[in-house]
XYZ file of C-alpha atoms in Angstrom:
427
model
C 0.000 0.000 0.000
C 1.317 3.401 -0.934
C 2.209 5.474 2.087
C 0.166 8.656 2.442
C 2.241 11.798 2.331
C 1.193 14.729 4.477
C -0.384 16.737 1.650
C -2.447 13.731 0.546
C -3.349 12.999 4.164
C -4.668 16.527 4.619
C -6.641 16.298 1.392
C -8.042 12.901 2.286
C -9.127 13.936 5.776
C -10.780 17.043 4.374
C -12.669 14.964 1.832
C -13.760 12.561 4.552
C -15.009 15.362 6.748
C -16.983 16.902 3.901
C -18.449 13.476 3.193
C -19.387 13.005 6.855
C -21.232 16.310 6.922
C -23.111 15.386 3.755
C -24.440 12.116 5.173
C -27.741 12.783 6.916
C -29.498 9.427 7.030
C -28.660 5.921 8.150
C -27.925 3.599 5.228
C -30.096 0.578 4.577
C -27.427 -1.692 3.131
C -24.078 -3.006 4.197
C -21.170 -3.876 1.976
C -18.262 -6.276 2.185
C -15.343 -6.804 -0.103
C -14.921 -10.202 -1.707
C -12.173 -12.221 -3.265
C -8.635 -13.107 -2.270
C -7.430 -9.522 -2.366
C -9.878 -8.443 0.351
C -7.722 -6.971 3.159
C -10.544 -7.293 5.693
C -11.138 -11.040 5.565
C -9.635 -13.916 7.528
C -11.187 -17.377 7.667
C -11.807 -18.740 11.148
C -10.198 -22.122 11.690
C -13.286 -23.191 13.623
C -15.874 -21.727 11.254
C -14.907 -22.190 7.810
C -11.669 6.539 28.657
C -10.361 9.904 34.420
C -11.128 11.188 37.526
C -7.901 12.300 39.321
C -9.193 12.537 42.899
C -7.266 12.247 46.142
C -6.974 8.763 47.574
C -7.459 10.084 51.073
C -11.068 8.928 51.243
C -10.109 5.317 50.537
C -10.217 3.897 54.039
C -11.420 0.333 53.620
C -8.853 -2.358 54.190
C -7.615 -4.333 51.198
C -8.950 -7.886 51.248
C -5.887 -10.136 51.125
C -7.777 -13.392 51.573
C -6.889 -14.727 48.119
C -5.642 -18.282 48.459
C -2.180 -18.066 46.881
C -1.895 -21.826 46.477
C -5.164 -21.968 44.557
C -4.069 -19.026 42.430
C -0.799 -20.762 41.559
C -2.686 -23.953 40.727
C -4.965 -21.953 38.459
C -1.937 -20.410 36.762
C -0.352 -23.807 36.177
C -3.601 -25.154 34.780
C -4.308 -22.267 32.424
C -0.764 -22.106 31.107
C -1.679 -25.279 29.203
C -5.014 -23.902 28.014
C -5.234 -23.375 24.293
C -7.720 -20.633 23.591
C -9.756 -21.120 20.418
C -9.739 -18.502 17.712
C -12.495 -15.972 18.232
C -13.029 -16.712 21.930
C -13.470 -12.965 22.546
C -15.521 -10.499 20.506
C -15.218 -6.759 20.986
C -17.835 -4.275 19.762
C -16.684 -0.701 19.300
C -16.013 2.215 16.984
C -12.892 1.692 14.830
C -11.050 4.961 14.332
C -7.763 6.029 12.827
C -5.956 7.934 15.570
C -4.180 11.131 14.483
C -1.836 11.852 17.374
C 0.179 14.998 18.001
C 2.063 16.395 20.982
C 1.839 20.105 21.806
C 4.039 22.288 24.005
C 1.353 24.775 25.068
C -2.436 24.971 25.320
C -3.076 27.259 22.343
C -4.500 24.486 20.158
C -6.795 23.301 22.953
C -8.022 26.815 23.653
C -8.606 27.502 19.960
C -11.133 24.668 19.746
C -12.498 24.898 23.284
C -11.051 21.556 24.395
C -10.292 20.280 27.876
C -6.762 18.883 28.327
C -7.971 15.482 29.582
C -11.381 14.677 28.098
C -13.073 12.780 25.270
C -15.773 14.306 23.063
C -17.559 13.729 19.760
C -16.547 16.261 17.115
C -18.964 19.057 16.272
C -18.912 21.341 13.252
C -16.604 23.766 15.060
C -13.985 21.023 15.479
C -13.722 19.939 11.845
C -10.820 22.237 10.989
C -8.892 20.672 13.879
C -8.298 17.480 11.887
C -6.699 19.409 9.027
C -4.543 21.309 11.501
C -3.321 18.150 13.214
C -2.593 16.518 9.861
C -0.084 19.319 9.231
C 1.811 18.733 12.490
C 5.417 17.599 12.084
C 5.070 14.989 14.840
C 1.871 13.405 13.484
C 1.452 9.687 14.222
C -1.162 7.361 12.704
C -2.419 4.278 14.546
C -5.396 1.919 14.632
C -7.552 3.281 17.407
C -10.917 3.439 19.029
C -11.320 2.346 22.637
C -12.483 -1.220 22.026
C -10.022 -1.899 19.231
C -7.207 -0.740 21.506
C -8.395 -3.139 24.212
C -8.482 -6.017 21.732
C -4.948 -5.212 20.575
C -3.688 -5.254 24.175
C -5.632 -8.474 24.766
C -3.806 -10.048 21.815
C -0.406 -8.780 22.983
C -0.829 -10.651 26.267
C -2.572 -13.772 24.934
C 0.031 -14.136 22.202
C -1.720 -16.508 19.781
C -3.293 -14.473 16.943
C -6.982 -14.019 16.180
C -8.242 -15.020 19.618
C -9.990 -11.636 19.603
C -12.432 -10.513 16.918
C -13.441 -6.899 16.500
C -16.783 -5.645 15.173
C -17.347 -2.082 14.009
C -17.941 -0.092 10.836
C -15.379 1.566 8.546
C -15.498 3.262 5.166
C -14.427 1.606 1.930
C -11.343 3.799 1.731
C -7.611 3.864 2.387
C -8.019 4.703 6.055
C -10.204 1.615 6.493
C -7.502 -0.501 4.894
C -4.850 1.073 7.130
C -6.839 0.286 10.280
C -7.520 -3.308 9.218
C -3.888 -3.916 8.305
C -2.560 -2.509 11.571
C -5.143 -4.270 13.741
C -4.435 -7.623 12.133
C -0.696 -7.046 12.447
C -1.384 -6.964 16.189
C -3.296 -10.251 15.992
C -6.857 -8.902 16.021
C -9.305 -10.382 13.522
C -11.507 -7.678 11.998
C -15.085 -8.272 10.940
C -15.807 -4.723 9.880
C -19.074 -3.706 8.331
C -17.865 -1.763 5.292
C -19.794 1.397 4.454
C -19.800 2.881 0.997
C -21.728 5.929 2.179
C -19.431 7.251 4.927
C -15.665 7.583 5.421
C -13.632 5.767 8.042
C -13.775 7.544 11.389
C -10.842 9.474 12.799
C -9.854 10.611 16.269
C -7.685 13.627 17.013
C -5.435 12.829 19.970
C -3.768 15.913 21.442
C -1.114 15.213 24.055
C -0.147 18.034 26.402
C 2.188 17.058 29.211
C 0.659 14.017 30.904
C -2.828 14.777 29.591
C -4.605 13.825 26.394
C -7.641 15.343 24.724
C -9.643 13.176 22.321
C -11.953 14.479 19.609
C -13.668 11.713 17.649
C -15.226 12.133 14.214
C -17.029 8.795 14.023
C -17.655 8.764 10.283
C -18.654 5.246 9.208
C -18.446 3.971 12.796
C -21.673 5.838 13.562
C -23.516 3.807 10.916
C -23.007 0.258 12.177
C -26.331 -1.500 11.631
C -27.784 -4.573 13.281
C -28.276 -6.388 9.971
C -24.514 -6.969 9.797
C -25.034 -9.477 12.622
C -27.083 -11.622 10.206
C -24.156 -12.123 7.815
C -22.614 -15.596 7.676
C -19.288 -14.367 9.034
C -20.924 -12.586 11.951
C -23.146 -15.519 12.899
C -20.151 -17.838 12.851
C -18.125 -15.477 15.030
C -20.917 -15.054 17.581
C -21.459 -18.818 17.743
C -17.747 -19.338 18.401
C -17.207 -16.661 21.049
C -17.549 -17.206 24.787
C -16.989 -13.593 25.854
C -18.429 -10.335 24.524
C -16.899 -6.972 25.377
C -18.897 -3.839 24.522
C -18.044 -0.176 24.967
C -20.538 2.485 25.935
C -19.444 4.300 22.785
C -20.804 1.407 20.699
C -24.013 1.273 22.747
C -24.619 4.870 21.682
C -24.240 3.859 18.022
C -26.111 0.546 17.797
C -28.170 -0.195 20.932
C -30.218 -2.872 19.153
C -27.056 -4.810 18.322
C -25.880 -4.588 21.921
C -29.225 -5.745 23.311
C -29.319 -8.650 20.875
C -25.795 -9.798 21.735
C -26.254 -9.388 25.498
C -29.535 -11.316 25.518
C -28.034 -14.122 23.437
C -25.018 -14.366 25.730
C -27.204 -14.472 28.829
C -29.470 -17.169 27.395
C -26.502 -19.332 26.369
C -24.550 -18.844 29.608
C -21.786 -16.805 28.033
C -20.188 -13.668 29.471
C -20.896 -10.030 28.597
C -18.722 -7.145 29.776
C -19.703 -3.479 29.372
C -17.442 -0.470 29.742
C -19.433 2.680 30.563
C -16.794 4.591 28.543
C -17.852 8.230 28.983
C -20.174 10.484 30.964
C -22.114 11.562 27.864
C -23.117 7.934 27.255
C -24.788 7.832 30.666
C -26.462 11.192 30.231
C -27.743 10.683 26.691
C -28.398 6.931 26.547
C -29.819 6.017 29.948
C -32.802 4.147 28.514
C -30.641 1.995 26.238
C -28.243 1.281 29.108
C -31.034 0.297 31.485
C -32.376 -2.148 28.883
C -29.144 -4.144 28.763
C -28.225 -3.963 32.470
C -29.976 -7.243 33.401
C -27.764 -9.147 30.954
C -24.379 -7.752 32.013
C -21.944 -9.933 33.957
C -19.222 -7.290 34.354
C -19.411 -3.498 34.315
C -16.197 -1.463 34.102
C -16.212 2.229 34.950
C -13.994 5.009 36.172
C -15.016 7.064 39.179
C -16.419 9.978 37.175
C -18.592 7.624 35.122
C -19.813 5.812 38.240
C -20.805 9.141 39.789
C -22.639 10.045 36.579
C -24.418 6.679 36.656
C -25.635 7.432 40.186
C -26.696 10.916 39.142
C -28.728 9.779 36.128
C -30.435 7.166 38.310
C -31.162 9.772 41.017
C -29.440 7.873 43.795
C -28.519 11.112 45.578
C -25.121 9.918 46.745
C -21.500 10.540 45.850
C -20.205 7.720 48.061
C -18.359 5.562 45.545
C -18.662 2.488 47.755
C -22.415 2.895 48.032
C -22.667 3.431 44.272
C -20.610 0.328 43.508
C -22.717 -1.829 45.821
C -25.964 -0.572 44.321
C -24.734 -1.135 40.768
C -23.730 -4.683 41.679
C -27.128 -5.460 43.194
C -29.229 -4.234 40.258
C -31.605 -6.896 38.840
C -29.961 -9.557 36.691
C -31.465 -11.927 34.146
C -29.437 -15.024 34.980
C -28.188 -16.489 38.238
C -24.569 -15.432 37.824
C -23.585 -12.614 40.203
C -22.528 -9.352 38.584
C -19.070 -7.842 39.164
C -18.468 -4.070 39.153
C -14.986 -2.588 38.734
C -14.293 1.107 39.311
C -10.931 2.686 38.518
C -9.750 6.066 39.763
C -6.393 7.146 38.366
C -3.679 6.184 40.897
C -6.192 5.169 43.573
C -6.953 1.476 44.153
C -9.168 -0.371 41.704
C -12.416 -1.196 43.501
C -14.132 -4.506 42.811
C -17.711 -5.062 44.003
C -19.027 -8.616 44.185
C -22.041 -10.436 45.580
C -22.898 -10.297 49.290
C -21.490 -6.740 49.438
C -17.935 -8.034 49.115
C -15.544 -5.213 48.188
C -11.939 -5.774 47.168
C -9.309 -3.083 46.590
C -6.288 -3.473 44.348
C -3.541 -0.874 44.863
C -2.073 0.776 41.777
C 1.745 0.996 42.005
C 3.014 4.537 41.656
C 4.942 5.463 38.520
C 7.663 8.072 38.353
C 6.897 11.159 36.265
C 9.525 10.220 33.709
C 7.642 6.992 32.962
C 4.366 8.788 32.224
C 4.484 9.646 28.524
C 0.852 9.449 27.355
C -2.268 8.546 29.341
C -4.223 7.945 26.130
C -5.186 4.298 26.063
C -4.441 3.478 29.713
C -8.054 2.607 30.450
C -8.265 0.604 27.226
C -5.103 -1.262 28.193
C -6.475 -2.061 31.647
C -9.502 -3.664 30.013
C -7.394 -5.611 27.519
C -5.158 -6.954 30.260
C -8.111 -7.877 32.441
C -9.929 -9.675 29.626
C -6.805 -11.592 28.578
C -6.896 -13.450 31.886
C -10.673 -13.600 32.286
C -10.960 -15.738 29.143
C -8.393 -18.089 30.674
C -10.540 -18.376 33.818
C -7.847 -16.926 36.035
C -8.746 -15.638 39.530
C -10.264 -12.156 39.558
C -7.278 -10.919 41.549
C -4.896 -11.970 38.785
C -7.125 -10.523 36.048
C -7.162 -7.089 37.691
C -3.432 -7.058 38.393
C -2.781 -7.951 34.757
C -4.973 -5.020 33.754
C -2.956 -2.678 35.958
C 0.289 -4.040 34.509
C -0.940 -3.494 30.941
C -1.973 0.097 31.643
C 1.459 0.777 33.140
C 3.130 -0.412 29.945
C 0.951 1.617 27.580
C 1.408 4.809 29.594
C 5.155 4.742 28.821
C 4.710 5.292 25.059
C 2.744 7.613 22.790
C -0.514 5.902 21.846
C -1.169 2.180 22.089
C 1.960 0.919 20.336
C 1.929 -2.835 20.786
C 5.239 -3.251 18.976
C 6.932 -1.323 21.787
C 5.493 -3.494 24.560
C 7.694 -6.043 26.382
C 6.972 -9.740 26.023
C 4.378 -10.807 28.568
C 4.714 -13.714 30.963
C 3.417 -14.612 34.425
C 6.486 -13.149 36.123
C 5.304 -9.692 34.997
C 2.398 -9.827 37.468
């Protein structure tokens, strides 16, 4: 594939943005490439987003009752486990990340951006993408929260194509770039290809230890449920045992999420939801409440958990009370729900049945090791899921998530090729 030069990149982004603005209705068809030259296909062997608060209010004692002998036995057992291809499916919005580092806040102020937040691009932000494309330090990478998590998942699992990623991209060069880079990291892509919208992009602006994200969803906003009826999709869903869904994707295709979550619950498979962003909770409460009974795990940061409580009118800011109430919400099947709440450098809180609360300390990093916080939450999820699918103890899953986030934070973006080799001694 011919490498895009900066002038052509600027032109292409501009054309995409104009195309995005021109699209004003959801398409009724989906498209896939065909033939041996299709860069998006791979045959299955079996199928033919932080609140930086003080930790001073964390007073509960860490539960250290984990049976270390049982944990070691579990490790020894799962080391021999061969995960099937497609054991994990992730649903999210595939985006091409356009990353730049700035020395001051002028660019942020120009477009009214917070230094450490994630938003959906509005008309006033469209010129930002052209401006970033002209930056000397521009970096391109396969992005989107869920896709990042799947790439980290694959880095730790090792064997390729254990994770499959669903989302929508345009039939354009950027879509090919994302597919190529995701599959280079071992992630199978079952993209719904849209002829009527360009591949989505995300402006990532790094300032110091902060990152501001502005997403122009493009084709990602047009994922439609009928893609789940395709032969490839049905095969993938039948194969998978775990389904990870971001709140961002819930905002795009709630019917798909409800369908997948109900199917997983009925067939005793596992569904994990990441709340992802405050706006998801504020704007999509009804859709979220519909799928809550089918969720086995909910992952949130503190700010999102507080927003969840606010939208449900719980009238409390006690994070422990919120976590317990989220855990005890009605559930469709008999499996107890697990709630995980992260909070920057504060302990990860884990809420389980019978009001059991576990805390997992986050080791402190030196300032010189903190290069880019973009993707840390995604990495935590990827690390956690990599052990969950291997049926490791919850303690080990969470510590693997923390380890993964600490590796990603040391580089710009989620650069899997710069990660160390993973083994049990890392945890």
